[in-house]
Structures are given as C-alpha cells and as structure tokens.
Amino acid sequence: MSFLYKSDPIRGARWAELFAEQAPEIDFNIWPSTGDPKEVRYLAAWEPPENLAETFPNLEIVFSIGAGIDQFDLSRVPDNIPVVRMIESNLVAGMVEYATLSVLAAHRDWIRYSAQQRQGTWKPMPSVTANSRRIGVLGLGVLGTAVLTKLQTFGFQCAGWSRSEHSLPGIECFAGKDSLQSFLARSDILLCMLPLTPATRGILSRDLFQHLPDGAVLINIGRGGHLIETDLLDALESGQISAAILDVCNIEPLPQDHPFWHDPRIMLTPHIASMTHPDTAVAAVLDNLRRHHKGIPLNGLVDREHGY
Ligand code: NDP
Ligand code: OXD
C-alpha cells in the first residue's frame, strides 16, 4: 500500500519524514518515483499526473495539495474516487494574515500613500473609522469565514456572499445571484475568496464593478480566472475602483509586459497569500485516511457537481 506525492519536492521531503514517523506502514513516494503503480492507493498532488486511472488502477483517494481544485481535470478522475481539497490550520492562518494585511492597507490608503511617496507628495487624506468601513467577502467557506471572523475584531462592518444560505454571528450573510447586487452595493472593500468554477469564472467584471460604491478597493485572493483584467484597468481609469491588491493573475508568472506591473494603483504579490504547510497538511491527510478506513465522511470532500 503506498502514497504518492506529486508537488514541490522540498516540502515533499518533509511529508516523507512525517509519514515515516506517523504512518510507517504506508510506503511514501515522491514523484517521479512512483514505486509499483498497482500499490498506489492515495495520491496528493497540485496537478495529478496524466492517465491517472490507467496508471494507478487501485487508487482510492486523490488529495489536492491546495484548497483550490480548479487545476484538476475532474473528468479524468473516475467518479468512484473521492477528491479531497486541503483544509489545514496553517493554510487558514496564512490567509487570515494576508487578508487582514490587505484590508488594513486598503482601509488606511496604503497604496495611495506609497504612490505619493514615489512622487514626493506629502498629502494627508481624510481618515475613515473601521466601524464605518464596509467589508464584503465573496465566498463564505473555510477561508472566507475565518477572514471575516478576524476582520470583525477591528470593528469593520462585515458581510459575505455564498451560493447557499449561511448564518454567522455579526456578519451579514447574502446568498445566491439575486442578492449579489445588494451585497456589492454595501462593499467598500471587496475580497474575492471564491473557488474557480464555471459559475465563478470572470465574476470580477465590468458588470460586477458597476454595482460597487465609487472608489471601492478590490482584493483578489481567489484565482486569476475570476478577474477580467481589462475590465479592472477600465474601472481603475474611471475611478469606479480606486485600488486593487492582486495575489493571483490569469497567467502566472505575470508576463513582463503586463500593464499591472507598473500601475501605481495595483499592489501585486506572486500567489503567496497562503500556502499548505507540511506538518499540518500531513495531520489533515492522515486524519482523512483514518476516516476513510472507518467509513466516515472525509473532510473537504469535493462536490463534483458544483466543482469545489
Ligand atoms: P470553500 O469550498 O470552503 O468555500 C468556497 C465558498 O465559495 C463557499 O462559501 C461557497 O458557497 C462559495 N461559492 C462557490 N461557488 C459559488 C457561487 N457560484 N456563488 C456564490 N458563492 C459560491 O473554499 P475555501 O474557503 O477553502 O477556499 C476558497 C478559494 O480560495 C480556493 O478555492 C482557492 O481558489 C483560493 N485560495 C487561494 C490561495 C492563495 O494563496 N491565493 C490559497 C488558498 C486558497 P457555499 O458555502 O454555499 O458552498
Ligand atoms: C491553494 C493555493 O488553493 O495555494 O491552496 O492557491
């Protein structure tokens, strides 16, 4: 019985140590070494190998190394094999840090002050208190909920939008397409923390931006495919959006000639908002293996119909 890991080999070496300590009965291999393919029962990957079902005929579970699974071609994973996305405490903590940093930067006009510094301009802007700033998070899942729970502690007015109904103390919850406009109209700082699916691809578009308050700030920490990049540039030009913080882009790494690089209204980071940490990820995976053996529901099981 073996476990195949196919992702960053440096972090993979730590996964191997942890498996050796905590699950020595499982033979652990790091791609491209697979051991006997017929022995592979579990796979953890950022992108699964080609011909998955043919190559590993006895596969029982596919784990995503990341929280998102849009990089998986689910049609290539047979229906009887569960796909599990990553839910682990350090991934959540990293996202809470990044989102808090970005919201505070937007709230305190950090991007504009940084542009002013480069121009040699000393010009204070009016300050807004946290309790009159409205934060909206697209996605009320594991990450969106953790982020909003933290942001509430600053006194911000917090709201979230999801597909199904949610109820969270102190957070205004909106659900479904019909409520999207009302949610946007009260979001001075909008964070995208959605999974990328056919229903959410291109959601950050001209059509969505026009429902935001004038001068809203956009923070995209979901996926590059959520954003229509030319629509963002137009919205920045018209002032509909005053600044954007982008951790993800359509093409990563962002091409050198892309206009985002030198736009003073945009702050870019290279898809580092949060990362899976081996120690907590292996604990989550081993917990799911125990669940699998006991026949109890897996944590983070992907719903193939909805694609997340
Ligand atoms: P979850 O699956 O826990 O949550 C997804 C949320 O999005 C749910 O609230 C869901 O609604 C909502 N949603 C999905 N589809 C729609 C839709 N069509 N309309 C409205 N709401 C929708 O995911 P996580 O919180 O764990 O992760 C979210 C995403 O964050 C990942 O998929 C990944 O893309 C991104 N990510 C980015 C990282 C980075 O470094 N930049 C790091 C980690 C993750 P409902 O609750 O009703 O199901
Ligand atoms: C993830 C990511 O989905 O790092 O976990 O983007």
mmCIF file of N, CA, C and O in Angstrom, residues 103-104 107-108 127-135 150-159 170 172 186 188-189:
data_model
loop_
_atom_site.group_PDB
_atom_site.id
_atom_site.type_symbol
_atom_site.label_atom_id
_atom_site.label_comp_id
_atom_site.label_asym_id
_atom_site.label_seq_id
_atom_site.Cartn_x
_atom_site.Cartn_y
_atom_site.Cartn_z
ATOM 1 N N VAL A 103 -6.704 44.258 3.818
ATOM 2 C CA VAL A 103 -7.854 45.105 4.168
ATOM 3 C C VAL A 103 -7.374 46.332 4.935
ATOM 4 O O VAL A 103 -7.820 47.456 4.672
ATOM 5 N N LEU A 104 -6.426 46.143 5.842
ATOM 6 C CA LEU A 104 -5.928 47.309 6.586
ATOM 7 C C LEU A 104 -5.184 48.258 5.645
ATOM 8 O O LEU A 104 -5.305 49.485 5.766
ATOM 9 N N HIS A 107 -7.918 50.042 3.823
ATOM 10 C CA HIS A 107 -8.629 50.918 4.768
ATOM 11 C C HIS A 107 -7.808 52.167 5.085
ATOM 12 O O HIS A 107 -8.352 53.266 5.191
ATOM 13 N N ARG A 108 -6.466 52.012 5.205
ATOM 14 C CA ARG A 108 -5.611 53.127 5.589
ATOM 15 C C ARG A 108 -4.903 53.760 4.377
ATOM 16 O O ARG A 108 -3.909 54.457 4.533
ATOM 17 N N SER A 127 -9.478 60.496 7.050
ATOM 18 C CA SER A 127 -9.464 59.126 7.581
ATOM 19 C C SER A 127 -10.893 58.651 7.856
ATOM 20 O O SER A 127 -11.784 59.442 8.155
ATOM 21 N N VAL A 128 -11.084 57.365 7.709
ATOM 22 C CA VAL A 128 -12.406 56.750 7.884
ATOM 23 C C VAL A 128 -12.272 55.762 9.037
ATOM 24 O O VAL A 128 -11.294 55.017 9.095
ATOM 25 N N THR A 129 -13.237 55.747 9.950
ATOM 26 C CA THR A 129 -13.126 54.798 11.076
ATOM 27 C C THR A 129 -13.511 53.398 10.606
ATOM 28 O O THR A 129 -14.283 53.227 9.649
ATOM 29 N N ALA A 130 -12.981 52.387 11.305
ATOM 30 C CA ALA A 130 -13.270 50.996 10.910
ATOM 31 C C ALA A 130 -14.767 50.721 10.959
ATOM 32 O O ALA A 130 -15.312 50.031 10.081
ATOM 33 N N ASN A 131 -15.448 51.298 11.958
ATOM 34 C CA ASN A 131 -16.870 50.936 12.058
ATOM 35 C C ASN A 131 -17.741 51.591 10.995
ATOM 36 O O ASN A 131 -18.920 51.301 10.874
ATOM 37 N N SER A 132 -17.146 52.505 10.190
ATOM 38 C CA SER A 132 -17.943 52.981 9.050
ATOM 39 C C SER A 132 -17.410 52.430 7.721
ATOM 40 O O SER A 132 -17.837 52.858 6.656
ATOM 41 N N ARG A 133 -16.485 51.485 7.782
ATOM 42 C CA ARG A 133 -15.956 50.853 6.553
ATOM 43 C C ARG A 133 -16.663 49.506 6.376
ATOM 44 O O ARG A 133 -16.718 48.690 7.299
ATOM 45 N N ARG A 134 -17.141 49.277 5.141
ATOM 46 C CA ARG A 134 -17.902 48.037 4.880
ATOM 47 C C ARG A 134 -17.054 47.054 4.072
ATOM 48 O O ARG A 134 -16.616 47.368 2.971
ATOM 49 N N ILE A 135 -16.848 45.894 4.656
ATOM 50 C CA ILE A 135 -16.029 44.865 4.004
ATOM 51 C C ILE A 135 -16.967 43.779 3.462
ATOM 52 O O ILE A 135 -17.878 43.328 4.166
ATOM 53 N N LYS A 150 -11.943 37.348 11.784
ATOM 54 C CA LYS A 150 -10.833 38.194 12.246
ATOM 55 C C LYS A 150 -11.139 39.676 11.999
ATOM 56 O O LYS A 150 -10.917 40.532 12.864
ATOM 57 N N LEU A 151 -11.651 39.981 10.794
ATOM 58 C CA LEU A 151 -11.877 41.391 10.443
ATOM 59 C C LEU A 151 -12.902 42.044 11.364
ATOM 60 O O LEU A 151 -12.825 43.244 11.655
ATOM 61 N N GLN A 152 -13.850 41.245 11.841
ATOM 62 C CA GLN A 152 -14.860 41.761 12.774
ATOM 63 C C GLN A 152 -14.221 42.371 14.004
ATOM 64 O O GLN A 152 -14.750 43.309 14.582
ATOM 65 N N THR A 153 -13.069 41.816 14.424
ATOM 66 C CA THR A 153 -12.465 42.277 15.679
ATOM 67 C C THR A 153 -11.942 43.716 15.570
ATOM 68 O O THR A 153 -11.690 44.355 16.569
ATOM 69 N N PHE A 154 -11.770 44.218 14.331
ATOM 70 C CA PHE A 154 -11.339 45.616 14.152
ATOM 71 C C PHE A 154 -12.537 46.568 14.193
ATOM 72 O O PHE A 154 -12.367 47.771 14.170
ATOM 73 N N GLY A 155 -13.737 46.008 14.163
ATOM 74 C CA GLY A 155 -14.944 46.836 14.184
ATOM 75 C C GLY A 155 -15.518 47.108 12.803
ATOM 76 O O GLY A 155 -16.495 47.852 12.666
ATOM 77 N N PHE A 156 -14.938 46.533 11.739
ATOM 78 C CA PHE A 156 -15.475 46.739 10.388
ATOM 79 C C PHE A 156 -16.901 46.191 10.291
ATOM 80 O O PHE A 156 -17.263 45.247 11.001
ATOM 81 N N GLN A 157 -17.674 46.756 9.362
ATOM 82 C CA GLN A 157 -18.989 46.178 9.037
ATOM 83 C C GLN A 157 -18.729 45.041 8.045
ATOM 84 O O GLN A 157 -18.243 45.291 6.943
ATOM 85 N N CYS A 158 -19.024 43.834 8.446
ATOM 86 C CA CYS A 158 -18.609 42.660 7.660
ATOM 87 C C CYS A 158 -19.792 41.938 7.024
ATOM 88 O O CYS A 158 -20.821 41.728 7.661
ATOM 89 N N ALA A 159 -19.584 41.540 5.769
ATOM 90 C CA ALA A 159 -20.612 40.752 5.071
ATOM 91 C C ALA A 159 -19.938 39.729 4.175
ATOM 92 O O ALA A 159 -18.784 39.889 3.780
ATOM 93 N N GLY A 170 -22.913 38.316 13.779
ATOM 94 C CA GLY A 170 -22.315 39.627 13.488
ATOM 95 C C GLY A 170 -21.914 39.834 12.044
ATOM 96 O O GLY A 170 -21.349 40.866 11.696
ATOM 97 N N GLU A 172 -23.227 39.965 8.055
ATOM 98 C CA GLU A 172 -24.409 39.978 7.194
ATOM 99 C C GLU A 172 -24.179 38.961 6.074
ATOM 100 O O GLU A 172 -23.188 39.070 5.340
ATOM 101 N N ARG A 186 -22.945 47.443 -0.748
ATOM 102 C CA ARG A 186 -22.503 47.818 0.600
ATOM 103 C C ARG A 186 -21.058 47.353 0.843
ATOM 104 O O ARG A 186 -20.652 47.193 1.999
ATOM 105 N N ASP A 188 -17.325 48.441 0.466
ATOM 106 C CA ASP A 188 -16.287 49.432 0.125
ATOM 107 C C ASP A 188 -14.980 48.728 -0.206
ATOM 108 O O ASP A 188 -14.193 49.204 -1.018
ATOM 109 N N ILE A 189 -14.724 47.617 0.476
ATOM 110 C CA ILE A 189 -13.540 46.805 0.189
ATOM 111 C C ILE A 189 -14.059 45.403 -0.112
ATOM 112 O O ILE A 189 -14.734 44.785 0.728
#
